[in-house]
Short mmCIF file of C-alpha atoms in Angstrom, two decimals:
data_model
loop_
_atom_site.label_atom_id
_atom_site.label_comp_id
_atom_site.label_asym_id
_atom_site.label_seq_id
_atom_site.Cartn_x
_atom_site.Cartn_y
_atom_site.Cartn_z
CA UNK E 278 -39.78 -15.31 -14.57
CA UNK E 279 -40.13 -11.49 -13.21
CA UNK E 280 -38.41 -12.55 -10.48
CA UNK E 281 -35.75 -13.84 -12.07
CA UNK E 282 -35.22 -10.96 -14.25
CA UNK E 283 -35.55 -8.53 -11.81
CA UNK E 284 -32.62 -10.38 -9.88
CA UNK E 285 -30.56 -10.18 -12.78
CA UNK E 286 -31.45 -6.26 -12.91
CA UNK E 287 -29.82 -5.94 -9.64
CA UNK E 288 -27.27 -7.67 -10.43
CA UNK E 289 -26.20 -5.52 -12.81
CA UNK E 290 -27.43 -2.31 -11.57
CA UNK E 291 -24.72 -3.42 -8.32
CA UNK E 292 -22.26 -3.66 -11.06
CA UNK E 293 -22.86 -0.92 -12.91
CA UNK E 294 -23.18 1.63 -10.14
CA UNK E 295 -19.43 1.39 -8.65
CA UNK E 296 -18.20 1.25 -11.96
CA UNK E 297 -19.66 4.52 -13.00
CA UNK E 298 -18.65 6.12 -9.32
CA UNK E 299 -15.53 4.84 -10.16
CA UNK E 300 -15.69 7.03 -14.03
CA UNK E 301 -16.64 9.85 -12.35
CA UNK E 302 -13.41 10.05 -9.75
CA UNK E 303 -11.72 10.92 -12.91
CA UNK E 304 -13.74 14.04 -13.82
CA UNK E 305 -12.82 17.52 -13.01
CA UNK E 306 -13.77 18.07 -9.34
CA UNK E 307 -11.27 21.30 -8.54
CA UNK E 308 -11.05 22.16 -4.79
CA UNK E 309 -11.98 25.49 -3.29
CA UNK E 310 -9.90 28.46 -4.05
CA UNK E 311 -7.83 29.44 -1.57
CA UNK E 312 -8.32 32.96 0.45
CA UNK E 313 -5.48 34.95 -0.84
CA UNK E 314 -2.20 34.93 0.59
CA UNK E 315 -0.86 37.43 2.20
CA UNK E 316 2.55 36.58 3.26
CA UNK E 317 5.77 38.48 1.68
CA UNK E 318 8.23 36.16 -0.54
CA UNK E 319 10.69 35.66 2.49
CA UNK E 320 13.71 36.88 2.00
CA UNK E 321 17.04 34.90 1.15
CA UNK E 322 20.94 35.51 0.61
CA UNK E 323 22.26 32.67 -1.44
CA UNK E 324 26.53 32.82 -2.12
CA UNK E 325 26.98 33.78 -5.38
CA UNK E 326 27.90 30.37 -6.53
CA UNK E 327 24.80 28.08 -5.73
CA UNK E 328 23.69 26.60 -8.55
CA UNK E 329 21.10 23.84 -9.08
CA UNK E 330 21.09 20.69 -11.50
CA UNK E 331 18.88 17.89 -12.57
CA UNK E 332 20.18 14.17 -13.02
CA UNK E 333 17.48 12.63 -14.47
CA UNK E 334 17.85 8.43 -14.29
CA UNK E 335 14.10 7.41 -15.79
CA UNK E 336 10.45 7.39 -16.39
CA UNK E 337 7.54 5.66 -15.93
CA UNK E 338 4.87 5.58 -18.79
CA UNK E 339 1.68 7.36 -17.88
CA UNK E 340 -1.25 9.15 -18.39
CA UNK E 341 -2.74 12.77 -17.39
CA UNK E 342 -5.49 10.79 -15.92
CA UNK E 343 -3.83 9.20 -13.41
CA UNK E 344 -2.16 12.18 -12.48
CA UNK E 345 -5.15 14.68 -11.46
CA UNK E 346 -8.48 14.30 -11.43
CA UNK E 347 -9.52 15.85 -14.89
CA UNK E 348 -6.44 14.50 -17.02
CA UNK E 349 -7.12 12.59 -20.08
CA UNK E 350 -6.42 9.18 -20.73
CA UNK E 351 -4.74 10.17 -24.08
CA UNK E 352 -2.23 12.45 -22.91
CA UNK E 353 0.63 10.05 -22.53
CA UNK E 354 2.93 11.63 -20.19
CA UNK E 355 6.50 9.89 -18.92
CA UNK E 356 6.42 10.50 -14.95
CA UNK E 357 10.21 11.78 -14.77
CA UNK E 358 12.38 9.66 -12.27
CA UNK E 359 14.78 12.65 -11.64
CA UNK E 360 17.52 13.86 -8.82
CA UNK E 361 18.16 17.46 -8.08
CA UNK E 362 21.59 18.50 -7.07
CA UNK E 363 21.99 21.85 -5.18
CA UNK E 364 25.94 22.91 -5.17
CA UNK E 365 26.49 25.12 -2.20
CA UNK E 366 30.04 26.27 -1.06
CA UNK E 367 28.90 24.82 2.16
CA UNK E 368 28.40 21.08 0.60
CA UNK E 369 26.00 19.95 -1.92
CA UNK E 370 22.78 18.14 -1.56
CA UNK E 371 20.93 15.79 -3.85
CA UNK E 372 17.17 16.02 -3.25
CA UNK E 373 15.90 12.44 -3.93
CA UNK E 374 18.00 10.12 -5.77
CA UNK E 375 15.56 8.84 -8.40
CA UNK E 376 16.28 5.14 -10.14
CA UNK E 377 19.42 3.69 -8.72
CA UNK E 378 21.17 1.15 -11.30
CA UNK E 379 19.74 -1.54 -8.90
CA UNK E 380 15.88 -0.42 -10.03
CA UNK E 381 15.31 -3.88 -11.74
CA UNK E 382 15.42 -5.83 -8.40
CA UNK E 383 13.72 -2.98 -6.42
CA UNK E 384 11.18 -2.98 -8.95
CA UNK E 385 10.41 -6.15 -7.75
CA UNK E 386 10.15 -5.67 -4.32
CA UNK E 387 6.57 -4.18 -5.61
CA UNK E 388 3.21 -5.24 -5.02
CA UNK E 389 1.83 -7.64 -8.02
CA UNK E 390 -1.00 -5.26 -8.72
CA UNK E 391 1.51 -2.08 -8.93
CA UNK E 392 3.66 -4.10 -11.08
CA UNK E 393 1.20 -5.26 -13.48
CA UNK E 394 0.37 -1.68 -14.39
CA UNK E 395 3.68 0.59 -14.30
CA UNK E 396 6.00 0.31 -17.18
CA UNK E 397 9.58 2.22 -16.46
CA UNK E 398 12.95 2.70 -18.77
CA UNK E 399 15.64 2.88 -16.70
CA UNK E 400 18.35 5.21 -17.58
CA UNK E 401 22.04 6.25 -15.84
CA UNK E 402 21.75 6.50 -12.08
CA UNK E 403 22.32 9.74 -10.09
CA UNK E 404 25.88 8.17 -8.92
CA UNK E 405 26.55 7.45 -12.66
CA UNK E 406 26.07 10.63 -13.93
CA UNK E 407 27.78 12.47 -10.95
CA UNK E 408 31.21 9.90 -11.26
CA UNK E 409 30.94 10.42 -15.52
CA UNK E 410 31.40 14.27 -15.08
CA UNK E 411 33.96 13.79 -12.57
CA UNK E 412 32.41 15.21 -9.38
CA UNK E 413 34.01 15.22 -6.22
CA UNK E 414 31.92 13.39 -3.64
CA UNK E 415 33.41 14.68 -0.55
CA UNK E 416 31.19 17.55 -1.72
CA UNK E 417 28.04 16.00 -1.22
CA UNK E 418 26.61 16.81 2.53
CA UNK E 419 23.87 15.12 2.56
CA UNK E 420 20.55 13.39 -0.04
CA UNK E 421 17.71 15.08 1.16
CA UNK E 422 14.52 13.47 0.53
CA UNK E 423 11.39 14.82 0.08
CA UNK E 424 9.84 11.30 1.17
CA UNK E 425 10.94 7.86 1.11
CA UNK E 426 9.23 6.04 -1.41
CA UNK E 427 10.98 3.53 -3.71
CA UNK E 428 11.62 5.59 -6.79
CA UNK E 429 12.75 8.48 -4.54
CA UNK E 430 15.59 6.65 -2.83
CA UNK E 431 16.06 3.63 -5.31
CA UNK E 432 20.02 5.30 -5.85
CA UNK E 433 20.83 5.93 -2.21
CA UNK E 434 22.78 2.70 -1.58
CA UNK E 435 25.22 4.14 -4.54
CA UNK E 436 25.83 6.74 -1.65
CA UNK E 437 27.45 4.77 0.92
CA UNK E 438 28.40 6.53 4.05
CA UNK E 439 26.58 9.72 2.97
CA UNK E 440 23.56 10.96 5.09
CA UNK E 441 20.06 10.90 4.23
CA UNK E 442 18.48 13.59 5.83
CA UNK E 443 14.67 12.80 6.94
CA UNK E 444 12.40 14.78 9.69
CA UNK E 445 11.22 12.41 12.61
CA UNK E 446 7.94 11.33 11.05
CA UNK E 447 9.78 10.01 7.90
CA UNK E 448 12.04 8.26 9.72
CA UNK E 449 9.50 6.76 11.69
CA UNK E 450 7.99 5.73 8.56
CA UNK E 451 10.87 4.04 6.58
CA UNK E 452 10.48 1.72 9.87
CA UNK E 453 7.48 1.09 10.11
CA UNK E 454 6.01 1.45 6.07
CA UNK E 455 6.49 -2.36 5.30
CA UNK E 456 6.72 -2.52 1.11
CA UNK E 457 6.25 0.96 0.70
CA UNK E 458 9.85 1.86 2.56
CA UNK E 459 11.55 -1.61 1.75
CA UNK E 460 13.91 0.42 -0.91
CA UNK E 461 14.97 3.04 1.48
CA UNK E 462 16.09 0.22 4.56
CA UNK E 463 18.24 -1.30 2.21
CA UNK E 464 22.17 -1.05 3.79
CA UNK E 465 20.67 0.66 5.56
CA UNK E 466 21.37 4.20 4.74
CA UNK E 467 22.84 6.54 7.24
CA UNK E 468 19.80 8.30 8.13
CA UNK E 469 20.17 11.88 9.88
CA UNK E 470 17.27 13.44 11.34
CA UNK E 471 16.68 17.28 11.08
CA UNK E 472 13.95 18.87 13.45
CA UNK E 473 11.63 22.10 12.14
CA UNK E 474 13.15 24.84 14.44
CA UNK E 475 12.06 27.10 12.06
CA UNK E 476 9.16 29.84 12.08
CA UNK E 477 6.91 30.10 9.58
CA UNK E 478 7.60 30.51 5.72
CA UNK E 479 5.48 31.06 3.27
CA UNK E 480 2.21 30.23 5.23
CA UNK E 481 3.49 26.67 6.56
CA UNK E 482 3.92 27.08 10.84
CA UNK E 483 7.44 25.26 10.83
CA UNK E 484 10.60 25.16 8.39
CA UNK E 485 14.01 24.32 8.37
CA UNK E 486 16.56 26.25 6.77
CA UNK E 487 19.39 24.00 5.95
CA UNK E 488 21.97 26.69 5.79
CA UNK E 489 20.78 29.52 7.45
CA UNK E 490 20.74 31.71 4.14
CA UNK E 491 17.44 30.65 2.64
CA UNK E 492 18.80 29.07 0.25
CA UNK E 493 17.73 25.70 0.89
CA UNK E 494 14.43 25.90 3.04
CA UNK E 495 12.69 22.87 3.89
CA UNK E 496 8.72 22.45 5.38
CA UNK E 497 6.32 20.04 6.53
CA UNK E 498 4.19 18.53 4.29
CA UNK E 499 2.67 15.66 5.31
CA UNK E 500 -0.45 13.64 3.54
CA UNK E 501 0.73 11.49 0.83
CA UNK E 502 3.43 10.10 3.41
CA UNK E 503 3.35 10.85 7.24
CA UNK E 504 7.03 13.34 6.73
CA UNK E 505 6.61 14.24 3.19
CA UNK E 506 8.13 17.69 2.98
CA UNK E 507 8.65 20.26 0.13
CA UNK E 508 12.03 21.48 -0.70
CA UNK E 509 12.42 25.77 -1.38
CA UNK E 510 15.66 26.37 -3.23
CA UNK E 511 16.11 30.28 -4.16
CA UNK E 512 19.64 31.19 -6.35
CA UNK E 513 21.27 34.26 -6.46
CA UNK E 514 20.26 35.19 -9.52
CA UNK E 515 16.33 35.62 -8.30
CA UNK E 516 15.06 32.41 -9.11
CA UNK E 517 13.29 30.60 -6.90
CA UNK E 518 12.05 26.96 -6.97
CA UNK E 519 9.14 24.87 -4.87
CA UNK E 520 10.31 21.22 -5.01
CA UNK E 521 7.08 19.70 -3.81
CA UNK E 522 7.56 15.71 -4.23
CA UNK E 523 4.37 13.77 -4.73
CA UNK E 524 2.44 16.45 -2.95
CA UNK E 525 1.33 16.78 -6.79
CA UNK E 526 2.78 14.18 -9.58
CA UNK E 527 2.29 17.01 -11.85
CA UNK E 528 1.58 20.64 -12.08
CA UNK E 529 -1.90 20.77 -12.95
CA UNK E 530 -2.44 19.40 -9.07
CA UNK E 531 -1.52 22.36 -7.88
CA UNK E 532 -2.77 25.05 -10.93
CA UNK E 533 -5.84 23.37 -11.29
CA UNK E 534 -6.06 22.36 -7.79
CA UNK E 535 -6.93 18.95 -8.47
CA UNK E 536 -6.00 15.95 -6.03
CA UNK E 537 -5.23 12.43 -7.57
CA UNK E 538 -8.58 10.27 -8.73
CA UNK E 539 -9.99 8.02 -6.22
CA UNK E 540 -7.87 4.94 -7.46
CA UNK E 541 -4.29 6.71 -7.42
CA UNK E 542 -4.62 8.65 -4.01
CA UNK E 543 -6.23 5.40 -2.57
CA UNK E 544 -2.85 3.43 -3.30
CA UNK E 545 -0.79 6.29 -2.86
CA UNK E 546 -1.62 8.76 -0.47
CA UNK E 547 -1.58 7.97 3.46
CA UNK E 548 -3.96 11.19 4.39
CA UNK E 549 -5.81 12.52 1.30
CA UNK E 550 -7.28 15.35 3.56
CA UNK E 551 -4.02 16.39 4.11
CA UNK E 552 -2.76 16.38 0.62
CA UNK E 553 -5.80 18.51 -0.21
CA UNK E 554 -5.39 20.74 2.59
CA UNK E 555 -1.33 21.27 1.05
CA UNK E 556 -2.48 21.41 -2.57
CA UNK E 557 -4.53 24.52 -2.12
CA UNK E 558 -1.94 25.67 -0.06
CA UNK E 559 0.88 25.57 -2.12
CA UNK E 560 -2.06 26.66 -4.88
CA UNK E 561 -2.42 29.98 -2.84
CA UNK E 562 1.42 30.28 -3.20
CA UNK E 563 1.50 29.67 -6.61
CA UNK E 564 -0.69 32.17 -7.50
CA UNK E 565 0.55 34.88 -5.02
CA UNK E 566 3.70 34.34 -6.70
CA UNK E 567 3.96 33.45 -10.58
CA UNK E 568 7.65 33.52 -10.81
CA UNK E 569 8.27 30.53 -8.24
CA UNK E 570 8.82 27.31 -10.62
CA UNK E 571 6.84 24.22 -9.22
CA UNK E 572 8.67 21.32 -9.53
CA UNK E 573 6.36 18.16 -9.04
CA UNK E 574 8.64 15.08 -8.58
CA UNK E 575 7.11 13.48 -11.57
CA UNK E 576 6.58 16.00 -13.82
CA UNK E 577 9.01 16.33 -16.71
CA UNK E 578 8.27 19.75 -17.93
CA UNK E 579 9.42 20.94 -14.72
CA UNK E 580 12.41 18.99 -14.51
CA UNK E 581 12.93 19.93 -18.28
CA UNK E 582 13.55 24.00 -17.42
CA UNK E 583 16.82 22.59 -15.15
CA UNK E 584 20.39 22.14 -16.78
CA UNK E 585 21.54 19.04 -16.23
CA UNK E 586 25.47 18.61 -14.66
#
């Protein structure tokens, strides 16, 4: 009879045990400070008449909790599902196209276990809301993404013929990232690939300035997928803004240096070292510079300082 109960002691202790390792991946657990940063805001000469946008097409209905380690599970938060277009006299990019008006079926292209917990509202597609205000696409150069994931590219086959620019590692990945890059071979898309010939910007070794003005300045960021990169846009007005993708689904990643719990960057994130070693980064940046808006692909706040088109 000891025996018996003892087994059934184990038992449970071997169930309780990962269940409370699994709690505490959601506590507060924020990574080191960074040493300070001494690098100078680089410099940049935008035209006069580059002006930035946001299109947003949906959300997803989530929690704080899932978003950073430290988050409650009360603070509802919609995940924004949101395009950015940059007009530049030279030709506009988008950066990410959010929900396309095809969402429903790509939706469904998802594993079982994703679907069963994301809930989404579609609303007007990037395309849409460019063609309703009357927007000339022979303007648009090029969708930039910041990584090819299906709610980052769900709109691109509304762009036919226009290029989606990708570094070599992301390209390599939307061909080789089964489910997770399913969305962005539909059509396929014409896919242009841009190399880092850059120097160094803002402590990251390699960039890519798209137009030479530092207007539009584009780095390596790899971690949550193999050529996720974030996006620099400064206007010529002074303000400058740090489109970082999922490097962080929302800002307290980065301001309270806290990576995704256990769960999230388990599904999500193909190098969680690196995605720690770019959020304390871009932390570093943050606080060396206060002005510089951080726009988290998911977080609507951000999204929510931008005029729409």
């Amino acid at each position: 009879m000891i025996r018996g109960r003892t087994r059934r002691l184990v038992a449970l202790a071997l169930t309780l045990v990962p269940l409370a390792l699994l709690a505490n991946s959601f506590r507060a657990a924020p990574l080191l400070a960074p040493a300070p940063l001494p690098d100078p805001l680089p410099p940049a000469s935008p035209p006069a008449d580059v002006a930035l946008f946001q299109l947003p097409t949906g959300v997803t209905h989530r929690s704080a909790a899932f978003a950073y380690r430290g988050g409650s599970f009360r603070d509802a938060r919609d995940f924004a599902m949101t395009a950015a277009l940059v007009k530049h006299p030279r030709g506009d990019l988008l950066v990410d196209t959010g929900f396309g008006r095809d969402v429903d079926t790509h939706f469904q292209r998802m594993p079982f276990l994703f679907r069963a917990i994301t809930s989404y509202e579609q609303g007007r597609s990037a395309a849409e809301q460019l063609d309703a205000t009357g927007y000339d696409r022979t303007r648009l150069r090029g969708i930039l993404l910041t990584h090819a994931h299906w709610d980052h590219v769900s709109g691109i086959p509304e762009f036919p013929g226009v290029p989606v620019l990708v570094n070599a590692d992301e390209r390599r990945f939307v061909d080789e990232g089964g489910w997770r890059t399913a969305i962005a071979r539909i059509g396929p898309p014409r896919f242009d690939t841009y190399a880092f010939e850059g120097g160094a910007y803002l402590g990251f070794p390699r960039s890519h300035d798209v137009y030479g003005d530092g207007s539009i300045v584009v780095v390596p960021a790899s971690g949550h997928t193999p050529g996720s990169v974030i996006v620099f846009v400064a206007l010529a007005n002074g303000h400058r803004y740090a489109f970082v993708g999922d490097l962080a689904w929302q800002r307290e990643g980065i301001t309270e240096r806290e990576e995704r719990p256990w769960l999230a960057r388990t599904f999500a994130d193909g190098d969680p070292d690196q995605v720690r070693e770019n959020l304390v980064h871009m932390a570093a940046i943050a606080t060396r510079f206060p002005e510089l808006t951080l726009v988290p692909a998911h977080d609507a706040r951000a999204f929510g300082a931008l005029p729409t088109l």
